[in-house]
Short mmCIF file of C-alpha atoms in Angstrom, two decimals:
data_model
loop_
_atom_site.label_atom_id
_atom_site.label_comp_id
_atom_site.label_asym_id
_atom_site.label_seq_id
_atom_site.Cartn_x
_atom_site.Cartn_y
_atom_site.Cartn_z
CA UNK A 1 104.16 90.42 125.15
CA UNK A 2 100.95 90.15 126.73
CA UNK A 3 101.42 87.12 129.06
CA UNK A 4 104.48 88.24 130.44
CA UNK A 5 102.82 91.82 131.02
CA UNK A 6 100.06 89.94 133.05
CA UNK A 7 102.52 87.57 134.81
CA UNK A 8 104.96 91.12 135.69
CA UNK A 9 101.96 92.71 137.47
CA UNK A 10 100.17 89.47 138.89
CA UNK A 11 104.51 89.62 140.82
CA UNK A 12 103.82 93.09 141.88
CA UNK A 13 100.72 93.25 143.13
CA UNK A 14 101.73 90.17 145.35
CA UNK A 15 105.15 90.97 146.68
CA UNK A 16 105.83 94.86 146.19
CA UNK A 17 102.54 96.22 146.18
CA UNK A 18 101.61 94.96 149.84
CA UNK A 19 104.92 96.63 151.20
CA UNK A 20 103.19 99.84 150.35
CA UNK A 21 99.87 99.70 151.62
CA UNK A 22 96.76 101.13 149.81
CA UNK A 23 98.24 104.01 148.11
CA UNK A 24 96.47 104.40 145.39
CA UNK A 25 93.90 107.27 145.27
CA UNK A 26 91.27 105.43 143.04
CA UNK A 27 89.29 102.42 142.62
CA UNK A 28 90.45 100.20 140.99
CA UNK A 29 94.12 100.78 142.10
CA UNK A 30 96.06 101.58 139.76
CA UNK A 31 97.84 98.17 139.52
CA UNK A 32 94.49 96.51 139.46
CA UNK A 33 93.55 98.61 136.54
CA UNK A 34 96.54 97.93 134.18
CA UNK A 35 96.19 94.25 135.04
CA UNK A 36 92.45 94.38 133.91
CA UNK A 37 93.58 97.17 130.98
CA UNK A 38 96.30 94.55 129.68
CA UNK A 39 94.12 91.46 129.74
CA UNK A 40 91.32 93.38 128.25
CA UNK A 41 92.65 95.38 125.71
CA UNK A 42 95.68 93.54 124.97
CA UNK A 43 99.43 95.00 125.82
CA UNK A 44 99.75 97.85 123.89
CA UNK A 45 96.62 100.24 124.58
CA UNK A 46 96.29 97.93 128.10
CA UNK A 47 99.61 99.60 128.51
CA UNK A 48 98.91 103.51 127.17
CA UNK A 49 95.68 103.01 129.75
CA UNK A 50 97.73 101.86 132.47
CA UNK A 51 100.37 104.71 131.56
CA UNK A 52 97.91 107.16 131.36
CA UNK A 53 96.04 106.48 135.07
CA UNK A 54 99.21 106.45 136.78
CA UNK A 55 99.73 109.78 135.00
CA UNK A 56 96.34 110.93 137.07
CA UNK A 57 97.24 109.48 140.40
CA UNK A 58 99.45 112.03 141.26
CA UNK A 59 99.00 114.04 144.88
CA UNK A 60 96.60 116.74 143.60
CA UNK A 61 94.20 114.92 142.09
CA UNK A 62 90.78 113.73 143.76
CA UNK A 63 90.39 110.41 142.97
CA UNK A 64 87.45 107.93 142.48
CA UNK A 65 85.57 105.60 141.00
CA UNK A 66 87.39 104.87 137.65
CA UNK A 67 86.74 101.71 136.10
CA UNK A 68 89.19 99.99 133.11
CA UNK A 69 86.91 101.43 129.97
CA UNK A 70 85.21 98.07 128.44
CA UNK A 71 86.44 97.24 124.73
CA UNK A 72 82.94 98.46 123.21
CA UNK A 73 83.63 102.02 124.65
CA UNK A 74 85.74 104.35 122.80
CA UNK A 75 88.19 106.23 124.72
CA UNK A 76 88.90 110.23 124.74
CA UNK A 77 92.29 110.88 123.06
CA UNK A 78 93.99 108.04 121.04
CA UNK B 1 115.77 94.76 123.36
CA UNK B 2 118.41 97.39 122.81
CA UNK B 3 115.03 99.38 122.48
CA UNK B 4 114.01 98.96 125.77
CA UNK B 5 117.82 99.20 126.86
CA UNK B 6 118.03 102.56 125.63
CA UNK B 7 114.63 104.03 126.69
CA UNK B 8 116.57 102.13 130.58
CA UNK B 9 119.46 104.13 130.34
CA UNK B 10 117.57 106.73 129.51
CA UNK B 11 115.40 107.25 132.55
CA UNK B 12 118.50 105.60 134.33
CA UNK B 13 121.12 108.24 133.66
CA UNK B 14 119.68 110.93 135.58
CA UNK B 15 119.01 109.27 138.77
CA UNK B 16 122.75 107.60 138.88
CA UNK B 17 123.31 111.50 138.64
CA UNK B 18 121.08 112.38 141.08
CA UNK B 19 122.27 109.59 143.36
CA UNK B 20 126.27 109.51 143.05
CA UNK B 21 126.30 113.34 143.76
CA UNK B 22 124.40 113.12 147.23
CA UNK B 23 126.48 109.85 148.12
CA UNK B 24 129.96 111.46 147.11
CA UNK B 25 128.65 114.77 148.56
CA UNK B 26 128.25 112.44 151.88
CA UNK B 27 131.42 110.82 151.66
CA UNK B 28 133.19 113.54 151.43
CA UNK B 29 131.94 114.86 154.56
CA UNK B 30 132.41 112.01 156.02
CA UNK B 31 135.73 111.42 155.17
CA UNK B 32 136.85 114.65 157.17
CA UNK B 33 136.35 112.56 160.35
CA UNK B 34 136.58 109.25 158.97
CA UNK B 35 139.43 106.76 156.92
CA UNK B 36 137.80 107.78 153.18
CA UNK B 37 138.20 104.10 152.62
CA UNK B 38 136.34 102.82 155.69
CA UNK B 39 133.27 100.59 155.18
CA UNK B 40 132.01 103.39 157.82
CA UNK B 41 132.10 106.34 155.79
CA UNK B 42 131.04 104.40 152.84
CA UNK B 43 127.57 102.77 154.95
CA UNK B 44 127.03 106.33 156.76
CA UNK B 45 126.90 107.82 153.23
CA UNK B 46 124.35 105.35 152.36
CA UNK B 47 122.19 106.21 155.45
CA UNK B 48 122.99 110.12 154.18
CA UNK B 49 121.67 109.47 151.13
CA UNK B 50 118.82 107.94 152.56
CA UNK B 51 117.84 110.60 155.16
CA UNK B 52 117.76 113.71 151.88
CA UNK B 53 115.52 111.43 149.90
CA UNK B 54 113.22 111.16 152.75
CA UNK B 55 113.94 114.42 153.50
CA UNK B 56 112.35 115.46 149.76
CA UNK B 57 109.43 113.98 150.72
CA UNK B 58 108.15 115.01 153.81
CA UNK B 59 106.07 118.10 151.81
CA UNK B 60 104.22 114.81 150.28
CA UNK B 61 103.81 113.63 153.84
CA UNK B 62 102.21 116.52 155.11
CA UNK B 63 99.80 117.17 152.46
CA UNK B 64 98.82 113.46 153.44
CA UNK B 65 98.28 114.64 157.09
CA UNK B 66 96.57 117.44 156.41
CA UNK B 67 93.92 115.11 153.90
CA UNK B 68 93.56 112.33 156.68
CA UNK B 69 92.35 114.48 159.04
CA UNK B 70 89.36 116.06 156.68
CA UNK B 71 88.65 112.21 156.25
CA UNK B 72 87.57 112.80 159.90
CA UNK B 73 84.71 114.55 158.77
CA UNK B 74 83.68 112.61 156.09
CA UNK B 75 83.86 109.02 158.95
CA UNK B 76 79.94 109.24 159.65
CA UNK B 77 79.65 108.89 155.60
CA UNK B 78 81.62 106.03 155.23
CA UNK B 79 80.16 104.48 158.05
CA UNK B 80 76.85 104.85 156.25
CA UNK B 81 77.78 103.44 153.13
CA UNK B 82 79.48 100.29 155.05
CA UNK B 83 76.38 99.58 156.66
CA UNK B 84 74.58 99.73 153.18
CA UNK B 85 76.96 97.90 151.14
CA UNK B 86 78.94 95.83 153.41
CA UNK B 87 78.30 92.68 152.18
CA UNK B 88 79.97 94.04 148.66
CA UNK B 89 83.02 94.41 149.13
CA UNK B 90 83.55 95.86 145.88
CA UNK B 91 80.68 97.61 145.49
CA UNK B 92 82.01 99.17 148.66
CA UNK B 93 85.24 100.60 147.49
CA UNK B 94 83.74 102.39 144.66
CA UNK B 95 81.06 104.38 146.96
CA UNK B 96 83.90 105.27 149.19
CA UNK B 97 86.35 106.16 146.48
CA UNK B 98 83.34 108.16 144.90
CA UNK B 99 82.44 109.64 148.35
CA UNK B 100 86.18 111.15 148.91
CA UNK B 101 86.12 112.54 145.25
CA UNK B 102 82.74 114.18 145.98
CA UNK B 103 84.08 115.60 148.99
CA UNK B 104 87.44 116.62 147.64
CA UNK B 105 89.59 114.92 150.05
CA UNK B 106 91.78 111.76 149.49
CA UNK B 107 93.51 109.96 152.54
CA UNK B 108 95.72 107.69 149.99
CA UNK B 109 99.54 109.64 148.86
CA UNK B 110 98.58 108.45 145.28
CA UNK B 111 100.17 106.17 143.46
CA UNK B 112 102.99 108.46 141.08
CA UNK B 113 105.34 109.28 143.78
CA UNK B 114 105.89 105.63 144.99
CA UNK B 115 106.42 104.67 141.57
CA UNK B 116 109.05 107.27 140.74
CA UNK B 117 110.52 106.27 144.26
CA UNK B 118 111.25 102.88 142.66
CA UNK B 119 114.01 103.69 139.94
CA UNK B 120 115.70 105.54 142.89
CA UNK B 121 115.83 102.08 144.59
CA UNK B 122 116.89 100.64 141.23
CA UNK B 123 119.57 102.80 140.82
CA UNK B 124 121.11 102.66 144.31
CA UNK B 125 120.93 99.19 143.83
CA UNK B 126 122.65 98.88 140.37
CA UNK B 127 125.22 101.79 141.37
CA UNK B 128 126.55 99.74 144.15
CA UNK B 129 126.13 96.06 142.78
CA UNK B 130 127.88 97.37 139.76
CA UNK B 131 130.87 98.73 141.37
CA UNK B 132 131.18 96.27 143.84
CA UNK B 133 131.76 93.82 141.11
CA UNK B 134 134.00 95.29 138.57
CA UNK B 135 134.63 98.79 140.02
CA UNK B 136 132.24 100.45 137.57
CA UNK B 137 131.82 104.02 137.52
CA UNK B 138 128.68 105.68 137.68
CA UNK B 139 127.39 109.48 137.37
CA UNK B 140 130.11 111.24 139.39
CA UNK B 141 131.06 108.30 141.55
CA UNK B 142 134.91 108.08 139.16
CA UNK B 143 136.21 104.54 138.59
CA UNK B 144 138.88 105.12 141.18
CA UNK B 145 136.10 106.08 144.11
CA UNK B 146 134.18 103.16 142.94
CA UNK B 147 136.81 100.69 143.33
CA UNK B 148 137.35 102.25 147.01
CA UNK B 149 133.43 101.72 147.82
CA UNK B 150 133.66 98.07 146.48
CA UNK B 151 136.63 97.48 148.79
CA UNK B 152 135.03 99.07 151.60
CA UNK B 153 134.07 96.69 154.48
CA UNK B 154 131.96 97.63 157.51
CA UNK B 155 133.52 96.80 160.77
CA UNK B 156 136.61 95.90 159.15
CA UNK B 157 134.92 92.61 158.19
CA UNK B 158 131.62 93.30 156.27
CA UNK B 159 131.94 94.15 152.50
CA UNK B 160 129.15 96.83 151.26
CA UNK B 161 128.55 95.32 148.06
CA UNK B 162 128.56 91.73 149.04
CA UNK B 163 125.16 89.68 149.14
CA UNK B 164 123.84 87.23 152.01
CA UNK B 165 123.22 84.85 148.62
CA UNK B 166 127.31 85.33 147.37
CA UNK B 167 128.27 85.52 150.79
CA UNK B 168 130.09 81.68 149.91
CA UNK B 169 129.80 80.91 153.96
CA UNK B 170 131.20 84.00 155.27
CA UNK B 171 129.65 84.02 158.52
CA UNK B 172 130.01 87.82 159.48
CA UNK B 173 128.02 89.09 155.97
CA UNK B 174 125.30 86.21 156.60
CA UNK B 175 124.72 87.93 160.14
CA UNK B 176 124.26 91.20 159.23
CA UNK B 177 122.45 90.73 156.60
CA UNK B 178 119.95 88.81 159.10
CA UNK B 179 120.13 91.47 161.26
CA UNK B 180 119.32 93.87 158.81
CA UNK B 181 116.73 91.63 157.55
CA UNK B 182 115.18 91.64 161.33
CA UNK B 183 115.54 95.16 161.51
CA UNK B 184 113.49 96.04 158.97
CA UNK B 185 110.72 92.99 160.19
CA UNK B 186 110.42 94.87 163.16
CA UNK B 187 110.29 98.40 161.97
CA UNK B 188 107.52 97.19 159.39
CA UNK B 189 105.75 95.34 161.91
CA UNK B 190 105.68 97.89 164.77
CA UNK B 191 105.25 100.84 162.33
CA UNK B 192 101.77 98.64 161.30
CA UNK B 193 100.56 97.90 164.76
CA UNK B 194 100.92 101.34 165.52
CA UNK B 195 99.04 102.83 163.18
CA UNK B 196 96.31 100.03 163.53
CA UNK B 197 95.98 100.08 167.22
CA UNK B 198 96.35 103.33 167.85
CA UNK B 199 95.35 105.84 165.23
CA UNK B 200 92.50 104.23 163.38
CA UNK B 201 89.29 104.31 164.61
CA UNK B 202 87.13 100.91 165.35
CA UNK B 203 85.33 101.33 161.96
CA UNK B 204 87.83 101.47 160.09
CA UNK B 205 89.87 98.12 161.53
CA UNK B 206 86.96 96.15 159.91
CA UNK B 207 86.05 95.74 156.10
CA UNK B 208 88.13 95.58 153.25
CA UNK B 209 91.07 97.76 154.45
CA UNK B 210 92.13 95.92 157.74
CA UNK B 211 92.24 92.38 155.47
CA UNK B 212 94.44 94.43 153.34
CA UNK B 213 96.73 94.90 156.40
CA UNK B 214 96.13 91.30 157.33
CA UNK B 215 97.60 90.29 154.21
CA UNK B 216 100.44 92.55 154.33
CA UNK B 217 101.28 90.94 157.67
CA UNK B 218 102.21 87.34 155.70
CA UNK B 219 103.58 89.09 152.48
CA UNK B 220 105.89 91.37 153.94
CA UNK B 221 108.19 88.65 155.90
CA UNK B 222 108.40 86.98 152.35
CA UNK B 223 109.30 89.68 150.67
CA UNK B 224 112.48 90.57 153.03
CA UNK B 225 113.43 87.83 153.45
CA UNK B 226 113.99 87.56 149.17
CA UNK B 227 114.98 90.78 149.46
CA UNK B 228 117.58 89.93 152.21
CA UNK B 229 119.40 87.38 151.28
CA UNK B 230 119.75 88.64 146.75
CA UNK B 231 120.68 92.46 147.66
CA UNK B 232 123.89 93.52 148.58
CA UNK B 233 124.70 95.32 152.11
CA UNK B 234 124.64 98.86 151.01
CA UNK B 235 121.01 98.28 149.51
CA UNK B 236 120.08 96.35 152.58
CA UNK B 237 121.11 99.50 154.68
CA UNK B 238 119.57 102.27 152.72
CA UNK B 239 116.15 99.70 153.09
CA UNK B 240 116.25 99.97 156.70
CA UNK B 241 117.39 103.48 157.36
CA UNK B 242 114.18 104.25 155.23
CA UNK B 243 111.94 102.14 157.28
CA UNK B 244 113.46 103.73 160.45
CA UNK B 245 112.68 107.05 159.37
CA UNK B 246 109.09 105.97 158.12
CA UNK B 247 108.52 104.77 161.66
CA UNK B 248 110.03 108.22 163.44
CA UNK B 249 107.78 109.96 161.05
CA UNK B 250 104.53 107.79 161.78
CA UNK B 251 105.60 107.97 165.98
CA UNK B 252 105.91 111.75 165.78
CA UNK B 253 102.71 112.14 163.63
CA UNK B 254 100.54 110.59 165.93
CA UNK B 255 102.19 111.76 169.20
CA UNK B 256 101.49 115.46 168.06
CA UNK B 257 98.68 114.94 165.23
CA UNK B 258 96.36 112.27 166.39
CA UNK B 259 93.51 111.33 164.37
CA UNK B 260 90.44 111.87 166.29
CA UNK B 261 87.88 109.31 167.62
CA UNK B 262 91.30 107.21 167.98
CA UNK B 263 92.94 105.99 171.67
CA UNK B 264 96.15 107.86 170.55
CA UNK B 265 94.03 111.09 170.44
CA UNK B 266 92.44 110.26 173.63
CA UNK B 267 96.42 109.59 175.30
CA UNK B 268 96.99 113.35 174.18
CA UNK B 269 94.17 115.11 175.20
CA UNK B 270 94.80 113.27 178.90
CA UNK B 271 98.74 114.43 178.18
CA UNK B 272 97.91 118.20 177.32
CA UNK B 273 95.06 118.08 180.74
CA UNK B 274 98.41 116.57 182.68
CA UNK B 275 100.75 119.21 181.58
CA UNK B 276 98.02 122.07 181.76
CA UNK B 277 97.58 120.77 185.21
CA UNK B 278 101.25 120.82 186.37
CA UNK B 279 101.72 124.43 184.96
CA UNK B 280 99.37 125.34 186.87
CA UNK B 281 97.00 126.44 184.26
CA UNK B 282 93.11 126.50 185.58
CA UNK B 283 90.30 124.34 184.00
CA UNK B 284 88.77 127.22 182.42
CA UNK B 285 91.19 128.20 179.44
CA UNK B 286 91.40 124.04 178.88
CA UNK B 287 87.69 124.02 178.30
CA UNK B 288 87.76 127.48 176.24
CA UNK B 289 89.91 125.50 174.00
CA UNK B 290 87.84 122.98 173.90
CA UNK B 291 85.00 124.66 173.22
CA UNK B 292 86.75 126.39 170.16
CA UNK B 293 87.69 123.18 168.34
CA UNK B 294 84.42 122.13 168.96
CA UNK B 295 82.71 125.08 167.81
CA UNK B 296 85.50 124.91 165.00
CA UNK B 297 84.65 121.15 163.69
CA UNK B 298 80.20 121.86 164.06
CA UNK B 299 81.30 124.94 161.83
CA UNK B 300 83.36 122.67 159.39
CA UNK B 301 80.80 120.56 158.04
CA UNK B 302 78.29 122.86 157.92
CA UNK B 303 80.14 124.87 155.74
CA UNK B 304 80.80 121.47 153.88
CA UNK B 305 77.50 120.70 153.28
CA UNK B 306 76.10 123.88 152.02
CA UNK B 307 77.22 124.10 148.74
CA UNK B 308 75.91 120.16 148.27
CA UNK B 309 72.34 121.20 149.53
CA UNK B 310 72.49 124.51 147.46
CA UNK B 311 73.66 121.71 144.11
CA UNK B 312 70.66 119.54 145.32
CA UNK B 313 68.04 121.71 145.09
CA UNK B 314 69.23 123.08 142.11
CA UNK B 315 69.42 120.02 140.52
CA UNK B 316 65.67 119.42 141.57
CA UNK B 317 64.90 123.10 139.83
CA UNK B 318 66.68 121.80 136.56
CA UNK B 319 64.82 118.81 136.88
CA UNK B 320 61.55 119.36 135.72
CA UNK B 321 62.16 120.90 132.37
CA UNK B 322 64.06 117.43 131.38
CA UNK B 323 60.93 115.51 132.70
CA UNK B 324 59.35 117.47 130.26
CA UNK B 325 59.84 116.86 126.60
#
């Protein structure tokens, strides 16, 4: 489930996600960071990550620096 | 994968809804003038359908304005921090990204939005491929409407739902689904060199950004032309309509909302001194203006920066006692 994950959003970020422009209100984009969530933390919490920023990249929020959390780090919630 | 299927149809259901109600809504009004059956009324529903999506998002568009020009404010900033970490490209992006959360203001629309945009896409495109091929209803497009919309051809000769890929040689569905195809080159490309040449200023057409829009520039021509030639006609339409409108929106912005520092500012303020002149108007109120906004914008940061000074040296109070123990 992984590799196809990783080969989905390697597709996007080449052919859909330049159509759009920068978009995304943080750094790492929010593509960027579920690629680097799902190779790092494999596809099921790479996915609840990746879920979970695109939950906070809504209109009203401020943005930022917010980097993949490393696999050493515990994570707030689940 | 009937897991996956279901959580689909799930998320699907609504927006065939959403989306058969505003096209049959359309077509009805469009039938009042137009043969119900007509590849026109069917294409100008499309284009309908297209125009109250955009429509629903202008709000989205404004707040985007609005957030673009405080990024005005914050330019000498970012110019700082490319000087300092230019060479880093990376490095780079996460000052600036940290820099607009510090200051509260965001120039990007954010990434939700788009992606909710997509099923939309997804379900136009499914609602028409599907009953272009087998007549199939969807939401509160009925089986028999369906059938009518699969039969419908534009011009007489054009069918809605066919495909530039299943066209089987039919010259007049290869050609406008070219021309379509060019359409929407063009409105991309002009829409771009727009916004790059005339409402960014120089710093920003250098660093990582501009070789963003560099990139685009290859990508894009790829990805309509795929695009092109696998969806059918009606998707092809609502595509372009959407780009059309994306341009208007982008002309009108900077035509009446220039960002300043930028030659497209510069081309208004010489516009508003030309019509101020014709009407007769003297110099002096122009200046008074002028002096306002400018009085306005050296008020602007100053507020800005207050609070961060106040933060600073409180932070330098609270200092001490950590040094401490």
């Amino acid at each position: 489930m992984k590799y196809p994950l990783i080969w989905f959003l390697k597709a996007y970020r080449l052919f859909i996600s330049p159509l759009y422009g920068q978009v995304c209100r943080y750094h790492p984009s929010c593509s960027a960071y579920a690629l680097e969530a799902v190779t790092v933390h494999g596809s099921i919490r790479g996915s609840w990550l990746a879920v979970r920023r695109l939950a906070r990249c809504h209109p009203w929020a401020a943005g930022g620096y917010d980097p993949v959390p490393t696999r050493t780090t515990p994570t707030r919630g689940v | 994968m009937s897991f996956f299927g279901a959580i689909g149809s799930f998320i699907m259901q609504p927006l065939y809804y959403i989306i058969s109600v505003i096209l049959v809504g359309w077509h009805n009004l469009w039938s009042l003038i137009l043969d119900p059956a007509s590849g026109a009324a069917w294409a100008l529903s499309i284009v309908g359908l297209t125009l109250v999506i955009r429509a629903a998002l202008i709000p989205l568009f404004v707040k985007q304005i609005k957030s673009s020009r405080n990024m005005q404010l914050l330019q000498p900033k970012v110019k700082e921090l490319q000087k300092k970490y230019g060479h880093d490209r990376e490095r780079l992006a996460q000052e600036t990204m940290a820099l607009y959360k510090e200051a509260g203001t965001n120039p990007f629309a954010s990434c939700l939005p788009i992606l909710l945009q997509m099923p939309i896409f997804f379900a136009l495109f499914r609602l028409l491929d599907q009953a272009a091929k087998f007549g199939k209803a969807h939401g509160v497009l009925d089986a028999e409407q369906a059938q009518q919309f699969a039969e419908a051809k534009l011009f007489g000769k054009v069918p809605l739902s066919a495909t530039f890929l299943t066209a089987d040689g039919d010259r007049a569905v290869q050609v406008m689904a070219l021309v379509l195809v060019a359409a929407m080159l063009v409105t991309t490309f002009l829409t771009q060199r727009q916004l790059m040449t005339k409402n960014m200023p120089e710093s920003a057409l250098t660093g990582p950004y501009a070789q963003q829009q560099k990139m685009l520039l290859y990508v894009l021509p790829v990805v309509f032309a795929v695009g092109g030639v696998a969806f059918p006609i009606g998707v092809l339409i609502y595509w372009t309509v959407s780009n059309l409108w994306t341009m208007g929106q982008q002309f009108y912005v900077i035509r009446r909302n220039p960002a300043p520092g930028t030659p497209a500012a510069k081309a208004k303020a010489e516009r508003d001194a030309h019509r101020a002149a014709r009407k007769g108007i003297t110099l002096e109120t122009h200046t008074a203006t002028e002096t306002v906004e400018e009085t306005e914008q050296e008020q602007r940061p100053a507020q800005r920066q207050q609070p961060k000074k106040q933060s600073r040296s409180q932070r330098s109070k609270k200092q001490p006692p950590k040094k401490s123990p």
